[in-house]
Amino acid sequence: MLTLLWSVAATCADPVGTAGNPLPSAGAAPQSAVLPSIEILSAQTNLAGTCGGQAFNINTYINVDSQSSAEVRLSTPAFPTLEQFIDETGSNIGPFSGVYPTFNIQAFGGGLAPNTPIRITINTYTGHALGGSLTYSTSMQYNCTTGAILNLVAPAPGDPSPVPTLSDFGLAATALLLALAGMLAMRRRARAPRR
């Protein structure tokens, strides 16, 4: 526990989010029409080996003015708030619209078991210090050992929720159970005496 607190305290001076990172050139990417917005992109190269809690960068598409801010949260199934910070994106780089591959996630203490799923959530607001209204929310869950992305969601607030569906295995298992139940019902009907 002391190690966790020490590592968090030792890294508080590290720049987070867009602070201290050079402004990249704007480039082509999935562009959100929502202003302001920070979208986590599917192409990520720095996620593997982050179970130890060191700082790392994620690849984002940022579309902000000079007033925008963002709430960044890291969580796991066991720790609902592993790390949380506010990024004054508009003050740091705004106005800006383009790929931003160096969005820094600060160190969080580590000590996670291998293959722990970590979720990064970024909520973008219209004003400084999370003022104004929430305009965009993006979330990514990944395996901290392999870096494999398990889930990536980037809907704008107000968009309809995705309809839950079964996986291919779940769908096949459901079809098999329904077929089995139908066969049993037909056998019972065939065995019943006719009057």
mmCIF file of C-alpha atoms in Angstrom:
data_model
loop_
_atom_site.group_PDB
_atom_site.id
_atom_site.type_symbol
_atom_site.label_atom_id
_atom_site.label_comp_id
_atom_site.label_asym_id
_atom_site.label_seq_id
_atom_site.Cartn_x
_atom_site.Cartn_y
_atom_site.Cartn_z
ATOM 1 C CA MET A 1 0.000 0.000 0.000
ATOM 2 C CA LEU A 2 2.847 2.354 0.876
ATOM 3 C CA THR A 3 4.469 1.594 -2.482
ATOM 4 C CA LEU A 4 1.232 2.474 -4.268
ATOM 5 C CA LEU A 5 0.957 5.811 -2.461
ATOM 6 C CA TRP A 6 4.635 6.602 -3.001
ATOM 7 C CA SER A 7 4.490 5.933 -6.736
ATOM 8 C CA VAL A 8 1.378 8.063 -7.129
ATOM 9 C CA ALA A 9 2.939 10.912 -5.156
ATOM 10 C CA ALA A 10 6.190 10.651 -7.105
ATOM 11 C CA THR A 11 4.419 10.958 -10.468
ATOM 12 C CA CYS A 12 2.064 13.833 -9.696
ATOM 13 C CA ALA A 13 4.516 16.241 -11.332
ATOM 14 C CA ASP A 14 4.317 14.355 -14.657
ATOM 15 C CA PRO A 15 2.328 16.169 -17.337
ATOM 16 C CA VAL A 16 -1.023 14.527 -17.979
ATOM 17 C CA GLY A 17 -3.476 14.594 -20.835
ATOM 18 C CA THR A 18 -2.385 17.273 -23.264
ATOM 19 C CA ALA A 19 -0.205 19.253 -20.817
ATOM 20 C CA GLY A 20 3.473 19.405 -21.744
ATOM 21 C CA ASN A 21 3.111 17.502 -25.022
ATOM 22 C CA PRO A 22 4.050 19.092 -28.327
ATOM 23 C CA LEU A 23 1.195 19.975 -30.633
ATOM 24 C CA PRO A 24 1.094 17.437 -33.494
ATOM 25 C CA SER A 25 0.083 18.370 -36.991
ATOM 26 C CA ALA A 26 -3.583 17.886 -37.806
ATOM 27 C CA GLY A 27 -4.186 14.797 -39.890
ATOM 28 C CA ALA A 28 -6.867 12.536 -41.255
ATOM 29 C CA ALA A 29 -8.742 10.370 -38.751
ATOM 30 C CA PRO A 30 -12.265 9.489 -37.740
ATOM 31 C CA GLN A 31 -13.420 13.025 -37.086
ATOM 32 C CA SER A 32 -16.122 13.699 -34.574
ATOM 33 C CA ALA A 33 -18.522 16.387 -35.701
ATOM 34 C CA VAL A 34 -19.108 17.232 -32.039
ATOM 35 C CA LEU A 35 -17.217 20.241 -30.725
ATOM 36 C CA PRO A 36 -15.589 19.795 -28.283
ATOM 37 C CA SER A 37 -14.689 16.105 -28.291
ATOM 38 C CA ILE A 38 -11.800 13.805 -27.509
ATOM 39 C CA GLU A 39 -12.150 10.402 -29.165
ATOM 40 C CA ILE A 40 -9.987 7.384 -28.301
ATOM 41 C CA LEU A 41 -8.885 5.802 -31.570
ATOM 42 C CA SER A 42 -8.695 2.071 -32.279
ATOM 43 C CA ALA A 43 -5.021 2.172 -33.337
ATOM 44 C CA GLN A 44 -3.072 1.975 -30.055
ATOM 45 C CA THR A 45 0.600 1.017 -29.624
ATOM 46 C CA ASN A 46 1.423 1.839 -25.976
ATOM 47 C CA LEU A 47 -1.053 -0.277 -23.989
ATOM 48 C CA ALA A 48 0.925 -3.513 -23.530
ATOM 49 C CA GLY A 49 2.750 -3.872 -20.225
ATOM 50 C CA THR A 50 0.851 -1.163 -18.319
ATOM 51 C CA CYS A 51 -0.146 -3.382 -15.356
ATOM 52 C CA GLY A 52 2.793 -1.888 -13.436
ATOM 53 C CA GLY A 53 1.176 1.546 -13.370
ATOM 54 C CA GLN A 54 3.673 3.614 -15.364
ATOM 55 C CA ALA A 55 2.521 6.621 -17.387
ATOM 56 C CA PHE A 56 1.736 5.963 -21.060
ATOM 57 C CA ASN A 57 0.259 7.705 -24.106
ATOM 58 C CA ILE A 58 -2.925 6.886 -25.977
ATOM 59 C CA ASN A 59 -3.807 7.795 -29.543
ATOM 60 C CA THR A 60 -6.770 10.203 -29.730
ATOM 61 C CA TYR A 61 -8.598 12.457 -32.133
ATOM 62 C CA ILE A 62 -9.154 15.855 -30.522
ATOM 63 C CA ASN A 63 -11.585 18.510 -31.721
ATOM 64 C CA VAL A 64 -11.581 21.346 -29.164
ATOM 65 C CA ASP A 65 -11.801 25.097 -28.817
ATOM 66 C CA SER A 66 -9.841 27.124 -26.257
ATOM 67 C CA GLN A 67 -12.425 26.572 -23.466
ATOM 68 C CA SER A 68 -12.719 22.765 -23.407
ATOM 69 C CA SER A 69 -11.754 20.413 -20.602
ATOM 70 C CA ALA A 70 -11.885 16.683 -20.043
ATOM 71 C CA GLU A 71 -12.358 14.273 -17.163
ATOM 72 C CA VAL A 72 -10.115 11.224 -17.531
ATOM 73 C CA ARG A 73 -10.732 8.101 -15.441
ATOM 74 C CA LEU A 74 -8.996 4.740 -15.218
ATOM 75 C CA SER A 75 -10.808 1.821 -13.622
ATOM 76 C CA THR A 76 -10.726 -1.943 -13.317
ATOM 77 C CA PRO A 77 -13.435 -4.364 -12.207
ATOM 78 C CA ALA A 78 -11.824 -4.447 -8.727
ATOM 79 C CA PHE A 79 -11.026 -0.712 -8.502
ATOM 80 C CA PRO A 80 -13.801 1.593 -9.793
ATOM 81 C CA THR A 81 -11.473 4.605 -9.527
ATOM 82 C CA LEU A 82 -7.887 3.596 -10.204
ATOM 83 C CA GLU A 83 -6.923 7.112 -11.319
ATOM 84 C CA GLN A 84 -8.820 10.283 -12.181
ATOM 85 C CA PHE A 85 -7.678 13.697 -13.406
ATOM 86 C CA ILE A 86 -8.884 16.794 -15.232
ATOM 87 C CA ASP A 87 -7.206 17.825 -18.473
ATOM 88 C CA GLU A 88 -7.561 21.467 -19.469
ATOM 89 C CA THR A 89 -7.410 20.500 -23.145
ATOM 90 C CA GLY A 90 -8.619 23.847 -24.509
ATOM 91 C CA SER A 91 -6.066 25.832 -22.499
ATOM 92 C CA ASN A 92 -3.258 23.384 -23.340
ATOM 93 C CA ILE A 93 -3.697 22.999 -27.111
ATOM 94 C CA GLY A 94 -6.946 24.658 -28.242
ATOM 95 C CA PRO A 95 -8.251 25.416 -30.677
ATOM 96 C CA PHE A 96 -7.182 22.158 -32.300
ATOM 97 C CA SER A 97 -8.721 19.501 -34.538
ATOM 98 C CA GLY A 98 -6.700 16.443 -35.480
ATOM 99 C CA VAL A 99 -4.957 13.275 -34.400
ATOM 100 C CA TYR A 100 -3.235 13.634 -31.041
ATOM 101 C CA PRO A 101 -1.076 10.520 -30.448
ATOM 102 C CA THR A 102 0.498 11.701 -27.173
ATOM 103 C CA PHE A 103 -2.506 12.070 -24.850
ATOM 104 C CA ASN A 104 -0.749 11.169 -21.595
ATOM 105 C CA ILE A 105 -2.311 8.877 -19.009
ATOM 106 C CA GLN A 106 -0.540 9.512 -15.724
ATOM 107 C CA ALA A 107 0.968 6.783 -13.572
ATOM 108 C CA PHE A 108 -1.517 5.074 -11.293
ATOM 109 C CA GLY A 109 0.542 3.024 -8.840
ATOM 110 C CA GLY A 110 0.340 -0.348 -10.555
ATOM 111 C CA GLY A 111 0.395 -3.653 -8.779
ATOM 112 C CA LEU A 112 -2.323 -5.061 -11.029
ATOM 113 C CA ALA A 113 -2.473 -8.767 -11.795
ATOM 114 C CA PRO A 114 -1.433 -9.780 -15.315
ATOM 115 C CA ASN A 115 -4.222 -9.596 -17.905
ATOM 116 C CA THR A 116 -6.327 -7.218 -15.805
ATOM 117 C CA PRO A 117 -8.822 -5.314 -17.976
ATOM 118 C CA ILE A 118 -8.319 -1.549 -17.568
ATOM 119 C CA ARG A 119 -10.967 0.909 -18.729
ATOM 120 C CA ILE A 120 -10.048 4.450 -19.797
ATOM 121 C CA THR A 121 -12.976 6.873 -19.984
ATOM 122 C CA ILE A 122 -12.691 10.438 -21.316
ATOM 123 C CA ASN A 123 -15.624 12.827 -20.896
ATOM 124 C CA THR A 124 -15.292 16.134 -22.770
ATOM 125 C CA TYR A 125 -16.916 19.340 -21.466
ATOM 126 C CA THR A 126 -17.534 22.732 -23.077
ATOM 127 C CA GLY A 127 -15.920 24.823 -20.317
ATOM 128 C CA HIS A 128 -12.808 24.996 -18.151
ATOM 129 C CA ALA A 129 -12.586 22.691 -15.096
ATOM 130 C CA LEU A 130 -15.453 20.473 -16.342
ATOM 131 C CA GLY A 131 -17.728 23.492 -16.578
ATOM 132 C CA GLY A 132 -20.492 23.805 -19.112
ATOM 133 C CA SER A 133 -22.059 20.675 -20.495
ATOM 134 C CA LEU A 134 -20.855 17.180 -21.319
ATOM 135 C CA THR A 135 -20.563 16.971 -25.112
ATOM 136 C CA TYR A 136 -18.704 13.731 -25.787
ATOM 137 C CA SER A 137 -17.772 10.536 -23.993
ATOM 138 C CA THR A 138 -15.398 7.837 -25.165
ATOM 139 C CA SER A 139 -14.274 4.658 -23.427
ATOM 140 C CA MET A 140 -11.784 1.878 -24.099
ATOM 141 C CA GLN A 141 -11.193 -1.339 -22.165
ATOM 142 C CA TYR A 142 -7.964 -3.215 -22.790
ATOM 143 C CA ASN A 143 -5.812 -6.054 -21.410
ATOM 144 C CA CYS A 144 -2.951 -4.462 -19.426
ATOM 145 C CA THR A 145 -0.521 -7.289 -20.258
ATOM 146 C CA THR A 146 -1.057 -7.754 -23.991
ATOM 147 C CA GLY A 147 -2.499 -4.342 -24.855
ATOM 148 C CA ALA A 148 -5.353 -6.014 -26.757
ATOM 149 C CA ILE A 149 -8.400 -3.751 -26.957
ATOM 150 C CA LEU A 150 -11.409 -5.558 -25.505
ATOM 151 C CA ASN A 151 -14.016 -2.824 -26.034
ATOM 152 C CA LEU A 152 -14.026 0.623 -27.631
ATOM 153 C CA VAL A 153 -17.035 2.946 -27.456
ATOM 154 C CA ALA A 154 -17.259 6.526 -28.650
ATOM 155 C CA PRO A 155 -20.889 7.720 -28.748
ATOM 156 C CA ALA A 156 -21.852 11.336 -28.276
ATOM 157 C CA PRO A 157 -24.127 11.991 -25.279
ATOM 158 C CA GLY A 158 -27.755 11.609 -26.275
ATOM 159 C CA ASP A 159 -27.022 8.879 -28.828
ATOM 160 C CA PRO A 160 -29.184 5.810 -28.332
ATOM 161 C CA SER A 161 -27.606 3.079 -26.229
ATOM 162 C CA PRO A 162 -26.283 0.104 -28.167
ATOM 163 C CA VAL A 163 -28.643 -2.835 -28.245
ATOM 164 C CA PRO A 164 -27.160 -5.725 -26.272
ATOM 165 C CA THR A 165 -26.596 -8.765 -28.453
ATOM 166 C CA LEU A 166 -25.280 -12.260 -27.946
ATOM 167 C CA SER A 167 -21.833 -13.330 -29.062
ATOM 168 C CA ASP A 168 -21.588 -15.938 -31.820
ATOM 169 C CA PHE A 169 -21.164 -18.649 -29.177
ATOM 170 C CA GLY A 170 -24.147 -17.353 -27.175
ATOM 171 C CA LEU A 171 -26.312 -17.255 -30.286
ATOM 172 C CA ALA A 172 -25.325 -20.815 -31.270
ATOM 173 C CA ALA A 173 -25.933 -22.079 -27.710
ATOM 174 C CA THR A 174 -29.373 -20.426 -27.624
ATOM 175 C CA ALA A 175 -30.299 -21.958 -30.993
ATOM 176 C CA LEU A 176 -29.157 -25.378 -29.765
ATOM 177 C CA LEU A 177 -31.193 -25.086 -26.554
ATOM 178 C CA LEU A 178 -34.292 -24.033 -28.494
ATOM 179 C CA ALA A 179 -33.873 -26.951 -30.913
ATOM 180 C CA LEU A 180 -33.445 -29.363 -27.999
ATOM 181 C CA ALA A 181 -36.537 -27.992 -26.237
ATOM 182 C CA GLY A 182 -38.534 -28.319 -29.472
ATOM 183 C CA MET A 183 -37.435 -31.915 -29.968
ATOM 184 C CA LEU A 184 -38.389 -32.808 -26.390
ATOM 185 C CA ALA A 185 -41.814 -31.222 -26.817
ATOM 186 C CA MET A 186 -42.372 -33.143 -30.059
ATOM 187 C CA ARG A 187 -41.345 -36.452 -28.439
ATOM 188 C CA ARG A 188 -43.740 -35.914 -25.534
ATOM 189 C CA ARG A 189 -46.517 -35.120 -27.944
ATOM 190 C CA ALA A 190 -45.789 -38.254 -30.005
ATOM 191 C CA ARG A 191 -45.810 -40.482 -26.877
ATOM 192 C CA ALA A 192 -49.048 -39.117 -25.502
ATOM 193 C CA PRO A 193 -51.993 -41.536 -26.024
ATOM 194 C CA ARG A 194 -54.509 -40.404 -28.593
ATOM 195 C CA ARG A 195 -58.174 -40.380 -27.732
#
